[in-house]
XYZ file of C-alpha atoms in Angstrom:
668
model
C -43.964 29.108 61.558
C -43.419 25.039 61.315
C -46.647 24.941 59.331
C -45.498 27.303 56.977
C -42.347 25.426 56.062
C -44.482 22.331 55.603
C -46.728 23.993 53.247
C -43.555 25.721 51.398
C -42.077 21.948 50.667
C -45.286 20.847 49.355
C -45.470 23.830 46.945
C -41.905 22.884 45.935
C -42.506 19.308 45.450
C -45.785 20.142 43.521
C -43.949 22.584 41.116
C -40.818 19.941 40.492
C -43.627 17.196 39.857
C -45.791 19.674 37.985
C -42.512 20.066 35.567
C -41.921 16.475 34.921
C -45.397 15.719 33.934
C -45.668 18.458 31.545
C -41.997 17.187 30.146
C -43.061 13.734 29.811
C -46.326 14.602 28.010
C -44.620 17.101 25.579
C -42.375 14.158 24.489
C -45.135 11.779 24.208
C -47.730 14.130 22.347
C -45.480 16.026 20.584
C -42.477 14.244 19.543
C -41.313 11.093 18.194
C -37.703 11.131 19.789
C -38.537 8.329 22.493
C -41.009 6.568 20.207
C -38.261 5.810 17.309
C -35.571 4.705 19.984
C -37.532 2.294 21.656
C -37.159 -1.399 20.641
C -40.596 -2.815 20.474
C -43.234 -4.219 17.766
C -44.706 -1.017 16.654
C -41.957 0.468 14.743
C -39.126 -1.179 12.811
C -36.049 0.418 11.626
C -34.417 -0.196 8.299
C -31.104 0.887 7.335
C -30.181 1.120 3.631
C -26.542 1.108 2.945
C -25.314 3.352 0.230
C -23.741 2.150 -2.891
C -19.927 2.516 -2.580
C -18.524 4.832 -5.117
C -17.000 3.363 -8.608
C -13.175 3.592 -9.297
C -12.063 4.613 -12.489
C -8.410 5.015 -14.194
C -7.039 8.030 -15.560
C -8.571 6.691 -19.098
C -12.326 6.787 -17.782
C -11.941 3.098 -17.644
C -14.466 1.370 -15.365
C -12.108 -0.784 -12.738
C -14.093 -0.975 -9.427
C -17.919 -1.465 -9.112
C -20.375 -3.350 -7.285
C -22.455 -6.096 -7.543
C -25.517 -7.706 -5.515
C -25.752 -10.356 -2.935
C -27.718 -11.052 -0.070
C -27.260 -10.924 3.588
C -29.370 -12.617 6.931
C -29.627 -10.489 9.824
C -30.806 -11.545 13.198
C -32.107 -9.937 16.369
C -30.693 -12.063 19.242
C -33.019 -11.448 21.857
C -36.219 -12.393 19.688
C -34.469 -15.793 19.891
C -36.547 -17.908 22.485
C -36.506 -21.553 23.756
C -39.440 -21.958 21.032
C -37.006 -21.534 18.206
C -36.518 -24.258 15.879
C -33.180 -24.585 15.265
C -33.052 -28.018 13.489
C -35.288 -26.704 10.954
C -33.795 -23.572 10.434
C -30.300 -24.819 10.078
C -31.256 -27.160 7.513
C -32.957 -24.331 5.644
C -29.475 -22.898 5.753
C -27.451 -25.859 5.291
C -25.301 -25.184 8.512
C -24.652 -26.915 11.345
C -26.196 -26.590 14.733
C -22.845 -25.841 16.508
C -22.374 -23.219 13.331
C -25.463 -21.452 14.387
C -24.877 -21.261 17.931
C -21.086 -20.245 17.242
C -22.501 -17.518 14.917
C -25.535 -16.220 17.487
C -22.705 -16.198 20.045
C -20.883 -13.485 17.807
C -23.467 -11.569 16.697
C -24.941 -11.240 20.640
C -21.598 -9.781 21.379
C -22.064 -7.112 19.015
C -25.611 -6.445 19.981
C -28.422 -8.454 21.606
C -31.369 -6.161 20.709
C -30.091 -4.940 17.455
C -30.267 -6.499 14.004
C -26.851 -7.831 13.013
C -25.600 -9.722 10.123
C -25.595 -13.420 10.555
C -24.499 -14.856 7.285
C -23.428 -12.768 4.298
C -22.588 -12.851 0.494
C -25.702 -15.078 -0.216
C -25.852 -15.820 -3.942
C -29.263 -14.781 -5.633
C -31.006 -18.443 -6.005
C -29.811 -19.366 -2.552
C -31.413 -16.238 -1.281
C -34.606 -16.851 -2.871
C -34.864 -20.124 -1.438
C -34.532 -18.729 1.702
C -37.016 -16.000 1.542
C -39.735 -18.595 0.501
C -39.557 -20.032 4.253
C -38.265 -17.238 6.143
C -41.986 -16.583 7.306
C -41.108 -19.204 9.953
C -38.354 -17.144 11.528
C -39.597 -13.767 12.239
C -36.303 -13.276 14.180
C -34.263 -13.215 11.024
C -34.363 -10.848 8.215
C -32.948 -11.319 4.376
C -31.693 -7.952 2.806
C -29.854 -7.068 -0.424
C -26.748 -5.648 -0.031
C -23.902 -5.111 -2.694
C -20.334 -5.961 -2.562
C -17.174 -4.950 -4.479
C -16.518 -6.291 -8.120
C -13.169 -5.551 -9.276
C -12.887 -5.384 -13.355
C -9.268 -6.286 -13.451
C -7.026 -9.345 -12.466
C -4.484 -7.505 -10.495
C -3.339 -4.368 -8.658
C -4.788 -5.994 -5.319
C -2.351 -4.027 -3.327
C -2.799 -0.620 -5.223
C -6.778 -0.787 -4.970
C -6.994 -2.270 -1.617
C -9.936 -3.726 0.010
C -12.908 -3.327 2.187
C -13.827 -5.453 5.479
C -16.470 -5.208 8.310
C -15.817 -2.623 10.808
C -14.477 -3.815 14.111
C -16.287 -3.264 17.655
C -13.394 -0.540 18.451
C -14.155 1.556 15.385
C -17.879 1.360 16.165
C -17.361 2.673 19.521
C -15.189 5.445 18.351
C -17.141 6.375 15.664
C -20.902 6.695 15.192
C -20.838 6.742 11.640
C -20.471 3.053 11.391
C -22.433 -0.120 12.875
C -22.169 -3.663 12.674
C -22.206 -5.094 9.433
C -20.642 -1.835 7.711
C -17.754 -2.058 5.569
C -14.676 0.004 5.639
C -11.617 0.507 3.257
C -8.747 -1.268 5.109
C -6.006 -0.870 2.585
C -5.227 0.816 -0.926
C -7.099 3.532 -2.441
C -10.235 2.051 -0.784
C -8.739 3.234 2.410
C -7.325 6.457 1.036
C -10.418 7.396 0.022
C -13.053 5.974 2.058
C -14.596 9.205 3.270
C -15.563 9.742 -0.650
C -16.312 6.445 -1.283
C -18.359 5.378 1.530
C -21.575 7.342 1.191
C -24.489 7.944 3.433
C -26.784 5.531 4.940
C -30.819 5.943 4.942
C -33.183 4.860 7.209
C -36.947 3.733 6.863
C -38.881 3.234 9.640
C -42.057 0.980 9.444
C -44.990 0.163 11.207
C -45.234 -3.383 12.243
C -48.090 -5.395 13.801
C -47.723 -7.816 16.698
C -46.145 -10.651 14.507
C -43.426 -8.405 13.381
C -45.259 -7.787 9.868
C -45.077 -4.295 7.908
C -48.185 -2.869 7.755
C -47.055 0.578 6.275
C -44.832 3.638 6.318
C -44.363 5.252 9.836
C -45.510 8.966 9.910
C -45.691 8.769 5.789
C -42.154 8.322 5.763
C -41.675 11.881 7.073
C -38.864 10.679 9.657
C -36.706 8.772 6.614
C -33.397 9.641 5.919
C -32.315 9.225 2.656
C -29.627 7.228 1.284
C -26.769 9.035 -0.677
C -24.462 6.858 -2.720
C -20.494 7.102 -2.511
C -18.627 9.439 -4.826
C -17.005 8.154 -7.880
C -13.684 8.991 -8.296
C -11.064 8.583 -11.370
C -7.528 7.477 -10.335
C -4.161 8.511 -12.112
C -3.293 4.813 -12.658
C -2.932 3.727 -16.467
C -4.939 0.321 -15.958
C -3.576 -0.970 -19.513
C -0.012 0.156 -18.501
C -0.688 -1.447 -15.131
C -1.365 -4.437 -16.124
C 1.498 -4.550 -18.721
C 3.808 -4.053 -15.921
C 2.265 -6.528 -13.811
C 3.022 -9.185 -16.339
C 6.546 -8.082 -16.938
C 7.246 -8.547 -13.362
C 5.423 -11.940 -13.011
C 7.588 -14.905 -11.005
C 9.917 -12.274 -10.056
C 9.727 -10.283 -6.407
C 10.037 -6.524 -6.100
C 8.111 -3.047 -6.996
C 7.544 -0.910 -10.058
C 6.751 2.854 -9.793
C 5.885 5.295 -12.942
C 5.280 8.853 -12.462
C 4.398 11.414 -14.805
C 7.074 14.409 -14.089
C 5.103 17.341 -14.920
C 2.299 16.520 -12.982
C 3.138 13.801 -10.181
C 0.381 11.413 -11.368
C 1.146 7.885 -10.578
C 1.081 5.715 -13.975
C 1.757 2.628 -12.475
C 2.077 1.082 -8.792
C 3.270 -2.401 -8.818
C 4.220 -4.751 -6.235
C 4.948 -8.272 -6.864
C 3.586 -10.970 -6.210
C 0.781 -9.286 -8.095
C -2.740 -10.106 -6.161
C -5.953 -10.531 -7.780
C -8.675 -8.188 -5.864
C -11.344 -10.757 -6.744
C -9.989 -12.847 -3.942
C -11.090 -9.754 -1.490
C -14.755 -10.507 -2.051
C -17.424 -13.303 -1.853
C -17.779 -15.926 1.017
C -14.424 -17.082 1.018
C -12.619 -13.490 1.253
C -11.696 -14.040 5.105
C -10.070 -17.423 4.366
C -8.332 -15.936 1.041
C -7.041 -12.901 3.135
C -5.759 -15.084 6.121
C -3.727 -17.218 3.509
C -2.372 -13.985 1.942
C -1.269 -12.904 5.593
C 0.236 -16.402 6.300
C 2.540 -16.489 3.349
C 5.711 -15.338 5.087
C 7.871 -16.498 2.362
C 6.549 -14.311 -0.498
C 4.457 -11.598 1.666
C 2.123 -10.715 -1.112
C 0.360 -8.048 1.122
C 3.235 -6.253 1.787
C 3.181 -3.549 -1.012
C 6.968 -3.304 -2.279
C 6.427 -0.332 -4.140
C 5.439 1.927 -1.290
C 6.658 0.110 1.958
C 9.613 -1.752 0.981
C 13.214 -0.182 1.993
C 16.193 -0.826 -0.247
C 19.894 0.214 -0.567
C 19.211 2.243 -3.690
C 22.874 1.152 -5.267
C 24.080 2.733 -7.981
C 21.315 5.380 -9.099
C 22.034 7.156 -5.805
C 25.421 7.998 -7.370
C 23.628 10.684 -9.230
C 22.585 12.514 -6.297
C 26.128 12.179 -4.641
C 27.462 14.092 -8.042
C 24.679 16.497 -7.516
C 25.203 17.403 -3.840
C 29.044 17.561 -4.484
C 28.114 20.122 -7.370
C 25.944 22.199 -4.921
C 28.435 22.415 -2.265
C 31.268 23.123 -4.290
C 33.708 20.060 -3.570
C 33.487 19.088 -7.498
C 32.203 20.068 -10.899
C 32.058 18.864 -14.307
C 36.038 19.338 -14.797
C 36.760 17.090 -11.913
C 38.161 13.800 -12.854
C 39.450 10.642 -11.185
C 41.618 7.536 -11.855
C 40.603 4.476 -10.957
C 42.577 1.900 -9.954
C 40.409 -1.191 -10.221
C 38.364 0.120 -6.949
C 38.617 2.436 -3.812
C 40.791 1.932 -1.461
C 39.181 2.519 2.204
C 42.058 2.031 4.666
C 42.918 -1.638 4.522
C 39.971 -2.761 2.700
C 39.289 -2.081 -1.123
C 35.838 -1.731 -2.640
C 36.014 -2.945 -5.987
C 34.884 -1.425 -9.232
C 34.093 -2.801 -12.796
C 34.064 0.282 -14.766
C 36.467 -0.632 -17.257
C 37.766 2.924 -17.278
C 41.320 1.946 -15.396
C 44.584 4.424 -14.896
C 43.084 7.193 -16.843
C 41.342 10.481 -15.866
C 37.427 9.689 -15.805
C 34.764 12.676 -16.182
C 31.466 12.923 -14.484
C 29.532 11.712 -17.799
C 31.858 8.665 -17.980
C 31.373 7.857 -14.565
C 27.767 7.674 -14.912
C 27.590 6.028 -18.183
C 29.975 2.989 -16.764
C 28.933 3.485 -13.225
C 32.520 3.965 -11.680
C 32.402 3.037 -7.834
C 35.714 4.843 -7.620
C 34.879 8.157 -8.790
C 31.617 8.599 -6.625
C 33.391 7.059 -3.286
C 35.895 10.210 -3.905
C 33.491 12.546 -4.787
C 31.493 11.664 -1.386
C 34.706 11.677 0.365
C 35.272 15.237 -0.586
C 31.709 16.174 0.678
C 32.564 14.945 3.769
C 36.033 16.811 3.953
C 34.398 20.299 2.657
C 35.125 21.465 6.011
C 38.256 19.599 7.430
C 37.731 20.191 11.356
C 33.851 19.661 11.067
C 32.447 16.485 9.541
C 29.090 16.632 11.375
C 28.452 19.945 9.660
C 29.509 18.474 6.296
C 27.131 15.344 6.277
C 24.576 17.530 7.828
C 24.538 19.991 4.657
C 24.430 16.746 2.447
C 21.558 15.478 4.623
C 19.601 18.737 3.912
C 20.112 18.255 -0.249
C 18.938 14.809 0.215
C 16.069 15.152 1.814
C 14.883 17.922 -0.317
C 14.623 15.029 -3.182
C 11.649 13.722 -0.694
C 14.188 11.055 0.988
C 14.196 10.106 4.424
C 10.728 11.557 5.101
C 7.240 10.431 4.742
C 5.987 11.902 1.387
C 2.714 13.350 2.478
C 0.891 11.933 -0.342
C -2.516 10.502 -0.705
C -1.407 6.790 -0.439
C -2.624 4.228 2.120
C 0.805 3.672 3.830
C 4.546 4.276 2.834
C 7.840 4.245 4.472
C 10.380 7.128 5.374
C 13.643 5.058 4.319
C 16.838 6.429 5.674
C 19.235 9.235 4.903
C 21.703 9.610 7.794
C 22.723 12.757 9.438
C 25.281 13.317 12.080
C 22.635 12.748 15.017
C 22.045 9.290 13.666
C 25.719 8.434 13.800
C 26.870 10.115 17.104
C 23.697 7.848 18.534
C 24.728 4.793 16.617
C 28.366 4.795 16.905
C 29.185 7.416 19.340
C 30.464 11.094 19.115
C 33.624 11.611 17.662
C 33.689 7.713 17.045
C 33.203 7.677 13.371
C 34.662 9.326 10.518
C 34.452 9.406 6.318
C 36.182 5.660 6.188
C 33.420 4.593 8.495
C 30.257 5.927 6.232
C 31.817 5.880 2.891
C 29.951 3.342 1.296
C 26.864 6.114 1.351
C 28.248 7.602 -1.667
C 27.264 4.784 -3.511
C 24.101 4.042 -2.357
C 24.983 1.463 0.101
C 25.678 1.501 3.777
C 22.863 3.113 5.551
C 20.958 4.355 3.020
C 17.333 3.144 2.530
C 14.847 4.144 -0.259
C 11.315 3.063 -1.210
C 10.842 2.043 -5.070
C 8.477 5.465 -5.206
C 11.319 7.487 -3.510
C 13.466 6.036 -6.597
C 10.643 7.239 -8.780
C 10.583 10.681 -7.457
C 14.467 10.841 -7.910
C 14.110 10.218 -11.751
C 11.210 12.685 -11.804
C 13.096 15.538 -10.073
C 16.023 15.174 -12.623
C 14.096 14.807 -15.348
C 12.220 18.195 -14.591
C 15.766 19.449 -13.850
C 15.521 20.605 -10.185
C 11.752 20.012 -9.170
C 9.083 17.468 -8.305
C 5.477 17.363 -7.618
C 4.179 15.165 -4.827
C 3.320 11.695 -6.125
C -0.618 11.161 -5.940
C -3.156 8.825 -6.677
C -6.437 10.940 -7.156
C -7.241 12.570 -10.519
C -10.853 13.567 -10.086
C -13.121 13.179 -6.908
C -16.679 13.179 -8.787
C -16.874 14.791 -12.168
C -14.294 17.581 -11.200
C -10.389 17.561 -10.627
C -11.148 20.895 -8.508
C -11.859 18.805 -5.189
C -8.051 17.597 -5.045
C -5.727 18.951 -2.440
C -3.729 21.825 -3.941
C -0.787 20.652 -2.410
C -0.829 17.988 -5.199
C -0.284 21.128 -7.891
C 2.459 22.979 -6.049
C 6.162 22.598 -7.407
C 8.601 21.187 -4.760
C 12.157 22.603 -5.674
C 14.889 20.240 -4.413
C 18.164 22.331 -3.025
C 20.309 21.942 -6.171
C 20.711 24.451 -8.832
C 19.198 23.842 -12.027
C 22.646 24.101 -14.146
C 23.804 21.276 -11.995
C 21.258 19.051 -13.675
C 22.242 19.132 -17.195
C 25.598 17.110 -16.691
C 23.875 14.338 -14.683
C 21.331 13.664 -17.449
C 24.100 13.600 -20.175
C 25.814 11.063 -18.179
C 22.193 9.359 -18.009
C 21.746 9.244 -21.689
C 25.352 8.039 -22.329
C 24.230 4.934 -19.972
C 21.667 3.803 -22.519
C 23.499 5.257 -25.714
C 27.273 3.325 -24.768
C 27.103 2.416 -20.912
C 25.940 -0.265 -18.656
C 22.025 0.174 -19.837
C 23.379 -0.154 -23.790
C 21.074 -3.445 -24.102
C 17.843 -1.488 -23.863
C 18.849 1.316 -26.709
C 15.985 1.863 -28.693
C 15.913 3.961 -32.341
C 12.392 4.776 -31.329
C 12.770 7.265 -28.451
C 15.380 8.426 -26.292
C 15.994 7.495 -22.703
C 17.916 8.709 -19.914
C 18.698 5.948 -17.023
C 20.880 4.826 -14.372
C 21.501 0.818 -13.754
C 22.049 -0.732 -10.388
C 23.281 -3.927 -8.786
C 22.526 -3.597 -4.776
C 24.792 -6.000 -2.589
C 22.289 -8.340 -0.340
C 23.776 -10.410 1.979
C 21.343 -13.149 2.180
C 21.099 -14.256 -1.476
C 21.897 -12.975 -5.151
C 22.371 -9.242 -5.535
C 19.597 -6.762 -6.218
C 18.325 -5.491 -9.753
C 17.529 -1.540 -9.978
C 16.791 0.978 -12.892
C 15.551 4.243 -12.903
C 15.051 6.285 -16.382
C 13.084 9.039 -17.872
C 11.959 9.403 -21.278
C 12.212 11.055 -23.739
C 14.990 12.849 -22.672
C 13.994 16.517 -24.319
C 10.534 16.595 -22.708
C 10.279 13.806 -20.177
C 6.569 12.022 -20.035
C 7.560 9.414 -18.123
C 9.738 8.509 -15.186
C 9.864 5.174 -13.809
C 11.844 3.100 -10.995
C 12.159 -1.002 -10.840
C 13.320 -2.713 -8.125
C 13.553 -6.526 -8.874
C 14.681 -8.791 -5.436
C 17.716 -10.789 -5.875
C 17.644 -10.442 -9.874
C 21.696 -9.603 -9.997
C 22.677 -7.033 -12.310
C 20.587 -3.804 -13.080
C 20.926 -4.285 -16.828
C 19.622 -8.178 -16.441
C 16.119 -7.582 -15.287
C 14.961 -3.933 -14.153
C 16.391 -1.801 -17.122
C 14.804 -4.056 -19.684
C 11.190 -3.863 -17.738
C 11.422 -0.014 -17.056
C 12.731 0.450 -20.669
C 9.477 -1.780 -22.344
C 7.070 0.208 -19.953
C 8.268 3.445 -21.448
C 7.644 1.772 -24.666
C 4.630 0.902 -24.411
C 3.426 4.235 -22.316
C 5.160 6.476 -25.366
C 4.394 4.422 -28.654
C 1.442 2.746 -27.477
C 2.610 -0.753 -28.561
C 5.951 -2.727 -28.207
C 7.951 -3.377 -31.027
C 10.912 -5.321 -29.051
C 9.135 -8.339 -29.200
C 12.101 -10.593 -28.220
C 12.856 -8.530 -25.301
C 9.419 -8.802 -24.228
C 9.046 -12.315 -24.422
C 12.453 -12.814 -22.346
C 10.753 -10.321 -19.568
C 7.388 -11.919 -19.424
C 8.834 -15.242 -19.557
C 11.579 -15.267 -17.241
C 11.468 -16.215 -13.476
C 13.613 -16.076 -10.312
C 11.698 -18.495 -8.632
C 14.398 -20.833 -8.373
C 16.400 -18.239 -6.846
C 13.779 -17.735 -4.196
C 13.359 -21.454 -3.659
C 17.103 -21.951 -3.042
C 17.124 -18.875 -0.217
C 14.364 -20.853 1.188
C 16.330 -24.097 1.028
C 19.259 -22.449 2.261
C 17.380 -21.158 5.651
C 15.981 -24.641 6.165
C 19.692 -26.414 5.959
C 20.532 -23.386 8.531
C 17.709 -24.319 10.988
C 18.414 -27.942 10.290
C 15.216 -28.754 8.696
C 16.104 -29.343 4.966
C 16.490 -33.203 5.361
C 13.073 -33.374 5.785
C 12.565 -32.198 2.466
C 14.839 -34.733 0.690
C 12.967 -37.241 -1.559
C 9.691 -35.746 -1.580
C 8.143 -35.218 -4.758
C 7.509 -31.779 -6.075
C 3.535 -32.098 -6.370
C 3.549 -32.353 -2.438
C 6.711 -30.173 -1.825
C 4.843 -26.925 -1.151
C 2.485 -28.775 1.538
C 5.387 -29.845 3.353
C 7.366 -26.671 3.348
C 4.049 -25.372 4.985
C 4.193 -27.755 7.203
C 7.614 -27.211 8.249
C 7.033 -23.507 8.517
C 4.110 -23.884 10.864
C 6.313 -25.828 13.359
C 9.082 -23.388 13.463
C 8.772 -20.740 16.458
C 8.131 -16.821 16.215
C 11.757 -15.737 15.895
C 12.653 -18.595 13.284
C 9.673 -17.529 11.285
C 11.074 -14.008 11.254
C 14.405 -15.633 9.943
C 12.512 -17.041 7.416
C 12.071 -14.131 5.513
C 15.585 -13.557 4.539
C 14.566 -12.109 1.164
C 12.170 -9.380 2.872
C 14.894 -8.883 5.774
C 17.041 -7.097 3.341
C 14.463 -4.493 2.877
C 15.280 -2.792 6.102
C 18.807 -3.391 6.075
C 20.863 -0.433 7.502
C 24.551 -1.608 7.013
C 26.068 -2.923 3.948
C 29.465 -1.566 2.927
C 30.276 -4.179 0.104
C 30.635 -3.534 -3.437
C 27.770 -2.578 -5.736
C 28.154 -4.174 -9.075
C 26.237 -2.988 -12.149
């Protein structure tokens, strides 16, 4: 019996061993799986990175392409003690310390896989390296491409690509060391379309690492596929023009085609030249932009900055009141140089005092008193339930795309803020707030926050008399528009009846004809707009303007926000009107106005804010008597000495982007 058990065990072991032997023979004789994955000197794997897709503007003008450059890669484990470091460093014109530092970084990614050692080598230098590279078989010179931007601006809009990090490589097998990915802007939004598919070639090599032919006649190779070209909705000529107008001013400009939702311009100032994002100095350039905590150029104000919208919000106050039935076109108000809110008075400069004011006149002259009384009637619709009233108002406001993400195809965005009863119950306390506490909302101050793109969306919805399309940046993927998400072709109706919009449009037209925006009136085309001046506790007020044109059949809706620009009619309104003229008429006739905007600067205001901050923290005296030629360097040195909390306080201008409680007067 025991002998039978022993025999059975031997038979079982023999069967298992036979299975392993047969399986091993199958892999060795009939498959290349393990052969291709082995890191030996007989098979060489070459990855071919695809050309990234081109980007065209709405008029089929090429604005982003690719250019050739070279990359030197290394397999760290192939470097032995016999490697001639001094000779190699001389060839590359780098120090030994730099060589060691680069090698350590590469080894962290992978000691056995080829990884980039030096990138963005120019053609002439690459040719010199190639001649002598046979002495260093551990290294390989490969041709690669880099982005080439054919415009001088739109840096935040287009975005940039950067090398993938190890964390992404670990998560996504489609990326490897040395690959690039869209980091911001359009490059990020449409990364999956633009990136293409990598190719792979396998070569047989001899013991010295020299290629001696294709492996398996190339049958195992993977064909490279270039990225898909895209056409975006931006009018690059109009974009460039808008950037010229906002030069030396901080803020955002957004223009939308109301009948489609296509974004025509998306400008954030300071404007960035996207060429800073490419080449051997790209890391240094991006680092400098990130460290500029005064101007914050990489902060896209057009879609991220959250501002009190000021007087343009009064249009929504009126629409909500019409819809809720708390006022109509016959409702009038008498302005007593302002609105008395408890013991405090919110001033008004409408110049329509002590006589009945209609909705058209109130919009035309931007009467604070009229719209604060209108908002008060909204909050008191149900005299016993202010929470119900504000929630109904909130529901109407959010239907305009406010207080929430727009769900568009831009790389980032901000929600803004439209408060409801839950917000105030949490922030102030249940039963502890009333209409007087939140009355400033009615004129676009208080807790209200909006982004420039949301302001443009409001202008677009009013232009369409009650509906909008989600603002989007894509026009075509490849040669077809059919691949664009269907949600961008869907009408979104706001929760205000169409009949209520015409009085608002009449008031906005009157703003241009004889109201606060009369300075931009033109006989060449009709305009409807609303000026705004949002109070800013840290400095000069902000200049705001929304508009659409022509009034009868709108082709463009625009929002302009100029930080610390004071009255809406001073900077924002002229800039918006000129952009509309450029788009509609293809040329600008009002050269006097154009020259004033192009040559105008608010740098003095931003400089004074910086000096006031330095005085507040006791650093201003260090700048006294310093020549202007070196003052900038001195400022940067002082800034670098500040603690983190002081650096945050430094951004006084930008801090108002998220201000949540400002109940001061709004002038226009």
